[in-house]
Amino acid sequence: MISFLRGTVAHVGLSTAVIDLNGAGMAVFATPQTLSRLHVGEEAKLFTSLIVREDSLTLFAFADDDEREVFEVLLSVSGVGPRLALAVLAVHDPETIRVAAHSGDGKAFTKVPGIGPKVAGRIVLELSGKLVPHGTGPAPVQAAASAADWKPQVVAAMTSLGWSEKDAGGSIDKAMADSPDLAQAGDVAQILRATLRWLGQDGARAGNRVGSRG
């Protein structure tokens, strides 16, 4: 089993990266948050999970061991494959997933593209007792960050997922209007997740509006 990779980042794509391991390029799939931390030419360490299929060997990479653990537990849910498990981690951080699974919050999982109420209910049911929230102390006090510090990174991550810069910027602004504390903290990964969740909710609201007119 390949537990982790340490090497030079050779390439960063829309959903994958290539790590140069002494002349051998290892391709990995990862979330936008993990990919946004990688920079070509710099050394990186990624925790990995190898998925073996009859016709393929696919390596998924994570920023830390906690992300990998949650990913592998999500794979234990019937009907949840590696791409869907990775999508869950793109929208929610590991602790949010733990809390949602522990508290039976199926709605949290419906915010992930591709997961409807039925699948969300199955996730909550099958993860019961498997994921327990970590104890957390008081958050450290941080100076407020300006959008100039974090917004370009979030826009870059969203454009890698297919949004235009204009749509990405507008969605970020609207999502942060609902979460000013998150914007002040300036955590790129958290802001990206919040924007993706906002987009999912906005899509659901649009669907409801169309349905009511019909």
mmCIF file of C-alpha atoms in Angstrom:
data_model
loop_
_atom_site.group_PDB
_atom_site.id
_atom_site.type_symbol
_atom_site.label_atom_id
_atom_site.label_comp_id
_atom_site.label_asym_id
_atom_site.label_seq_id
_atom_site.Cartn_x
_atom_site.Cartn_y
_atom_site.Cartn_z
ATOM 1 C CA MET A 1 0.000 0.000 0.000
ATOM 2 C CA ILE A 2 1.264 3.486 -0.849
ATOM 3 C CA SER A 3 0.741 5.502 2.330
ATOM 4 C CA PHE A 4 2.215 8.830 1.223
ATOM 5 C CA LEU A 5 4.243 10.520 -1.498
ATOM 6 C CA ARG A 6 7.035 13.025 -1.052
ATOM 7 C CA GLY A 7 8.549 14.637 -4.100
ATOM 8 C CA THR A 8 8.676 17.610 -6.418
ATOM 9 C CA VAL A 9 5.429 18.856 -7.939
ATOM 10 C CA ALA A 10 5.789 18.404 -11.707
ATOM 11 C CA HIS A 11 2.272 19.353 -12.801
ATOM 12 C CA VAL A 12 -1.005 20.624 -11.329
ATOM 13 C CA GLY A 13 -4.162 20.133 -13.401
ATOM 14 C CA LEU A 14 -7.904 20.594 -12.959
ATOM 15 C CA SER A 15 -8.378 17.521 -10.766
ATOM 16 C CA THR A 16 -4.974 15.874 -10.719
ATOM 17 C CA ALA A 17 -1.347 16.524 -9.942
ATOM 18 C CA VAL A 18 1.883 14.766 -10.890
ATOM 19 C CA ILE A 19 4.588 14.264 -8.266
ATOM 20 C CA ASP A 20 8.128 13.608 -9.468
ATOM 21 C CA LEU A 21 9.599 10.775 -7.391
ATOM 22 C CA ASN A 22 13.263 10.725 -8.378
ATOM 23 C CA GLY A 23 12.460 10.767 -12.076
ATOM 24 C CA ALA A 24 9.168 8.819 -11.983
ATOM 25 C CA GLY A 25 5.963 10.837 -12.306
ATOM 26 C CA MET A 26 3.139 9.666 -10.045
ATOM 27 C CA ALA A 27 -0.326 10.994 -10.968
ATOM 28 C CA VAL A 28 -2.843 11.560 -8.178
ATOM 29 C CA PHE A 29 -6.440 12.789 -7.949
ATOM 30 C CA ALA A 30 -7.154 15.388 -5.274
ATOM 31 C CA THR A 31 -9.654 18.023 -4.128
ATOM 32 C CA PRO A 32 -9.341 21.627 -5.362
ATOM 33 C CA GLN A 33 -8.234 22.628 -1.861
ATOM 34 C CA THR A 34 -5.343 20.167 -1.887
ATOM 35 C CA LEU A 35 -4.362 21.073 -5.445
ATOM 36 C CA SER A 36 -4.381 24.786 -4.589
ATOM 37 C CA ARG A 37 -1.581 24.152 -2.070
ATOM 38 C CA LEU A 38 0.684 22.552 -4.668
ATOM 39 C CA HIS A 39 3.129 24.607 -6.716
ATOM 40 C CA VAL A 40 5.172 23.324 -9.644
ATOM 41 C CA GLY A 41 8.835 22.975 -8.742
ATOM 42 C CA GLU A 42 8.231 22.838 -4.991
ATOM 43 C CA GLU A 43 8.437 19.777 -2.769
ATOM 44 C CA ALA A 44 5.191 18.379 -1.397
ATOM 45 C CA LYS A 45 4.082 15.554 0.866
ATOM 46 C CA LEU A 46 0.677 14.012 0.208
ATOM 47 C CA PHE A 47 -1.120 11.244 2.071
ATOM 48 C CA THR A 48 -2.564 8.733 -0.361
ATOM 49 C CA SER A 49 -5.174 6.030 -0.811
ATOM 50 C CA LEU A 50 -4.792 3.469 -3.593
ATOM 51 C CA ILE A 51 -8.023 2.280 -5.219
ATOM 52 C CA VAL A 52 -7.637 -1.044 -6.997
ATOM 53 C CA ARG A 53 -10.061 -2.043 -9.731
ATOM 54 C CA GLU A 54 -9.935 -4.924 -12.221
ATOM 55 C CA ASP A 55 -8.721 -2.631 -14.980
ATOM 56 C CA SER A 56 -7.037 0.214 -13.108
ATOM 57 C CA LEU A 57 -4.959 1.417 -10.174
ATOM 58 C CA THR A 58 -5.903 4.957 -9.109
ATOM 59 C CA LEU A 59 -4.171 7.007 -6.456
ATOM 60 C CA PHE A 60 -6.067 9.666 -4.487
ATOM 61 C CA ALA A 61 -4.103 12.245 -2.503
ATOM 62 C CA PHE A 62 -4.876 14.326 0.578
ATOM 63 C CA ALA A 63 -3.314 17.196 2.468
ATOM 64 C CA ASP A 64 -3.349 15.292 5.768
ATOM 65 C CA ASP A 65 -4.098 11.913 7.287
ATOM 66 C CA ASP A 66 -7.482 13.040 8.643
ATOM 67 C CA GLU A 67 -8.772 13.764 5.119
ATOM 68 C CA ARG A 68 -7.598 10.352 3.971
ATOM 69 C CA GLU A 69 -9.272 8.622 6.915
ATOM 70 C CA VAL A 70 -12.625 10.308 6.234
ATOM 71 C CA PHE A 71 -12.303 9.504 2.514
ATOM 72 C CA GLU A 72 -11.747 5.805 3.220
ATOM 73 C CA VAL A 73 -14.650 5.656 5.674
ATOM 74 C CA LEU A 74 -16.933 7.300 3.098
ATOM 75 C CA LEU A 75 -15.980 4.522 0.675
ATOM 76 C CA SER A 76 -17.540 2.013 3.070
ATOM 77 C CA VAL A 77 -20.994 3.452 2.259
ATOM 78 C CA SER A 78 -22.787 1.415 -0.402
ATOM 79 C CA GLY A 79 -23.052 3.369 -3.645
ATOM 80 C CA VAL A 80 -20.316 5.868 -2.736
ATOM 81 C CA GLY A 81 -17.271 5.566 -4.976
ATOM 82 C CA PRO A 82 -13.952 7.413 -4.768
ATOM 83 C CA ARG A 83 -14.995 10.314 -7.029
ATOM 84 C CA LEU A 84 -18.131 10.987 -4.952
ATOM 85 C CA ALA A 85 -16.185 10.654 -1.689
ATOM 86 C CA LEU A 86 -13.676 13.179 -3.049
ATOM 87 C CA ALA A 87 -16.560 15.516 -3.963
ATOM 88 C CA VAL A 88 -17.785 15.370 -0.351
ATOM 89 C CA LEU A 89 -14.324 16.444 0.831
ATOM 90 C CA ALA A 90 -14.299 19.243 -1.750
ATOM 91 C CA VAL A 91 -17.425 20.748 -0.183
ATOM 92 C CA HIS A 92 -16.930 19.877 3.498
ATOM 93 C CA ASP A 93 -13.822 19.694 5.645
ATOM 94 C CA PRO A 94 -13.255 16.418 7.557
ATOM 95 C CA GLU A 95 -14.550 17.729 10.882
ATOM 96 C CA THR A 96 -17.797 18.980 9.299
ATOM 97 C CA ILE A 97 -18.299 15.525 7.784
ATOM 98 C CA ARG A 98 -17.667 13.911 11.161
ATOM 99 C CA VAL A 99 -20.176 16.197 12.863
ATOM 100 C CA ALA A 100 -22.808 15.678 10.153
ATOM 101 C CA ALA A 101 -22.438 11.892 10.262
ATOM 102 C CA HIS A 102 -22.452 11.819 14.067
ATOM 103 C CA SER A 103 -25.495 14.095 14.406
ATOM 104 C CA GLY A 104 -27.469 12.548 11.517
ATOM 105 C CA ASP A 105 -27.445 15.752 9.475
ATOM 106 C CA GLY A 106 -28.337 14.404 6.033
ATOM 107 C CA LYS A 107 -28.914 17.901 4.639
ATOM 108 C CA ALA A 108 -25.197 18.627 4.919
ATOM 109 C CA PHE A 109 -24.490 15.877 2.396
ATOM 110 C CA THR A 110 -27.165 17.040 -0.068
ATOM 111 C CA LYS A 111 -25.056 20.198 -0.543
ATOM 112 C CA VAL A 112 -22.578 18.035 -2.448
ATOM 113 C CA PRO A 113 -23.254 17.905 -6.215
ATOM 114 C CA GLY A 114 -24.468 14.422 -7.128
ATOM 115 C CA ILE A 115 -25.898 13.556 -3.702
ATOM 116 C CA GLY A 116 -29.658 13.622 -3.257
ATOM 117 C CA PRO A 117 -31.733 12.995 -0.108
ATOM 118 C CA LYS A 118 -31.763 9.211 -0.605
ATOM 119 C CA VAL A 119 -27.981 8.882 -0.861
ATOM 120 C CA ALA A 120 -27.500 11.410 1.961
ATOM 121 C CA GLY A 121 -29.759 9.336 4.195
ATOM 122 C CA ARG A 122 -27.761 6.209 3.373
ATOM 123 C CA ILE A 123 -24.503 7.998 4.194
ATOM 124 C CA VAL A 124 -25.790 9.099 7.590
ATOM 125 C CA LEU A 125 -27.198 5.657 8.339
ATOM 126 C CA GLU A 126 -24.100 3.699 7.356
ATOM 127 C CA LEU A 127 -21.620 6.128 8.927
ATOM 128 C CA SER A 128 -23.372 6.101 12.292
ATOM 129 C CA GLY A 129 -20.712 5.349 14.897
ATOM 130 C CA LYS A 130 -17.887 5.240 12.333
ATOM 131 C CA LEU A 131 -17.009 8.944 12.354
ATOM 132 C CA VAL A 132 -16.778 10.789 15.662
ATOM 133 C CA PRO A 133 -16.049 14.536 15.880
ATOM 134 C CA HIS A 134 -12.690 15.498 17.307
ATOM 135 C CA GLY A 135 -12.611 17.634 20.417
ATOM 136 C CA THR A 136 -11.823 21.228 19.541
ATOM 137 C CA GLY A 137 -10.601 24.022 21.760
ATOM 138 C CA PRO A 138 -11.217 27.741 21.314
ATOM 139 C CA ALA A 139 -10.110 29.077 17.954
ATOM 140 C CA PRO A 140 -6.996 31.252 18.041
ATOM 141 C CA VAL A 141 -7.502 34.948 17.555
ATOM 142 C CA GLN A 142 -6.360 36.029 14.107
ATOM 143 C CA ALA A 143 -6.021 39.362 12.409
ATOM 144 C CA ALA A 144 -8.685 40.033 9.794
ATOM 145 C CA ALA A 145 -7.595 39.111 6.279
ATOM 146 C CA SER A 146 -8.438 41.208 3.239
ATOM 147 C CA ALA A 147 -9.973 39.763 0.082
ATOM 148 C CA ALA A 148 -6.799 40.708 -1.776
ATOM 149 C CA ASP A 149 -4.974 38.073 0.299
ATOM 150 C CA TRP A 150 -7.230 35.094 -0.408
ATOM 151 C CA LYS A 151 -9.637 35.863 -3.265
ATOM 152 C CA PRO A 152 -7.225 35.238 -6.191
ATOM 153 C CA GLN A 153 -6.486 31.754 -4.820
ATOM 154 C CA VAL A 154 -10.176 30.908 -4.448
ATOM 155 C CA VAL A 155 -10.946 32.215 -7.939
ATOM 156 C CA ALA A 156 -8.091 30.098 -9.344
ATOM 157 C CA ALA A 157 -9.447 26.985 -7.654
ATOM 158 C CA MET A 158 -12.944 27.633 -9.000
ATOM 159 C CA THR A 159 -11.777 28.306 -12.542
ATOM 160 C CA SER A 160 -9.974 24.954 -12.398
ATOM 161 C CA LEU A 161 -13.389 23.424 -11.736
ATOM 162 C CA GLY A 162 -14.904 25.080 -14.809
ATOM 163 C CA TRP A 163 -16.299 28.432 -13.650
ATOM 164 C CA SER A 164 -15.310 31.628 -15.429
ATOM 165 C CA GLU A 165 -13.374 34.209 -13.424
ATOM 166 C CA LYS A 166 -16.391 36.550 -13.516
ATOM 167 C CA ASP A 167 -18.841 33.908 -12.251
ATOM 168 C CA ALA A 168 -16.363 32.695 -9.658
ATOM 169 C CA GLY A 169 -15.749 36.202 -8.312
ATOM 170 C CA GLY A 170 -19.466 36.986 -8.142
ATOM 171 C CA SER A 171 -20.281 33.713 -6.376
ATOM 172 C CA ILE A 172 -17.499 34.241 -3.840
ATOM 173 C CA ASP A 173 -18.752 37.752 -3.042
ATOM 174 C CA LYS A 174 -22.325 36.553 -2.542
ATOM 175 C CA ALA A 175 -21.266 33.582 -0.421
ATOM 176 C CA MET A 176 -19.042 35.757 1.770
ATOM 177 C CA ALA A 177 -21.856 38.269 2.223
ATOM 178 C CA ASP A 178 -23.586 35.456 4.103
ATOM 179 C CA SER A 179 -20.382 34.539 5.983
ATOM 180 C CA PRO A 180 -18.456 37.729 6.836
ATOM 181 C CA ASP A 181 -16.533 36.040 9.664
ATOM 182 C CA LEU A 182 -15.187 33.461 7.222
ATOM 183 C CA ALA A 183 -14.074 36.203 4.855
ATOM 184 C CA GLN A 184 -12.228 37.976 7.658
ATOM 185 C CA ALA A 185 -10.447 34.770 8.681
ATOM 186 C CA GLY A 186 -9.197 34.379 5.103
ATOM 187 C CA ASP A 187 -8.879 30.568 5.090
ATOM 188 C CA VAL A 188 -8.786 29.709 1.363
ATOM 189 C CA ALA A 189 -9.999 26.120 1.754
ATOM 190 C CA GLN A 190 -12.903 27.122 4.015
ATOM 191 C CA ILE A 191 -13.936 29.976 1.728
ATOM 192 C CA LEU A 192 -13.860 27.681 -1.301
ATOM 193 C CA ARG A 193 -16.013 25.109 0.475
ATOM 194 C CA ALA A 194 -18.470 27.773 1.612
ATOM 195 C CA THR A 195 -18.745 29.123 -1.946
ATOM 196 C CA LEU A 196 -19.377 25.637 -3.360
ATOM 197 C CA ARG A 197 -22.041 25.065 -0.704
ATOM 198 C CA TRP A 198 -23.623 28.435 -1.543
ATOM 199 C CA LEU A 199 -23.690 27.517 -5.225
ATOM 200 C CA GLY A 200 -25.394 24.228 -4.388
ATOM 201 C CA GLN A 201 -28.013 25.989 -2.297
ATOM 202 C CA ASP A 202 -28.518 28.646 -4.977
ATOM 203 C CA GLY A 203 -29.055 25.929 -7.568
ATOM 204 C CA ALA A 204 -31.644 24.290 -5.344
ATOM 205 C CA ARG A 205 -33.399 27.623 -4.845
ATOM 206 C CA ALA A 206 -33.452 28.186 -8.602
ATOM 207 C CA GLY A 207 -34.946 24.742 -9.110
ATOM 208 C CA ASN A 208 -37.640 25.479 -6.560
ATOM 209 C CA ARG A 209 -38.492 28.739 -8.304
ATOM 210 C CA VAL A 210 -38.827 26.984 -11.651
ATOM 211 C CA GLY A 211 -40.946 24.263 -10.070
ATOM 212 C CA SER A 212 -43.297 26.775 -8.463
ATOM 213 C CA ARG A 213 -43.831 28.518 -11.792
ATOM 214 C CA GLY A 214 -44.644 25.186 -13.415
#
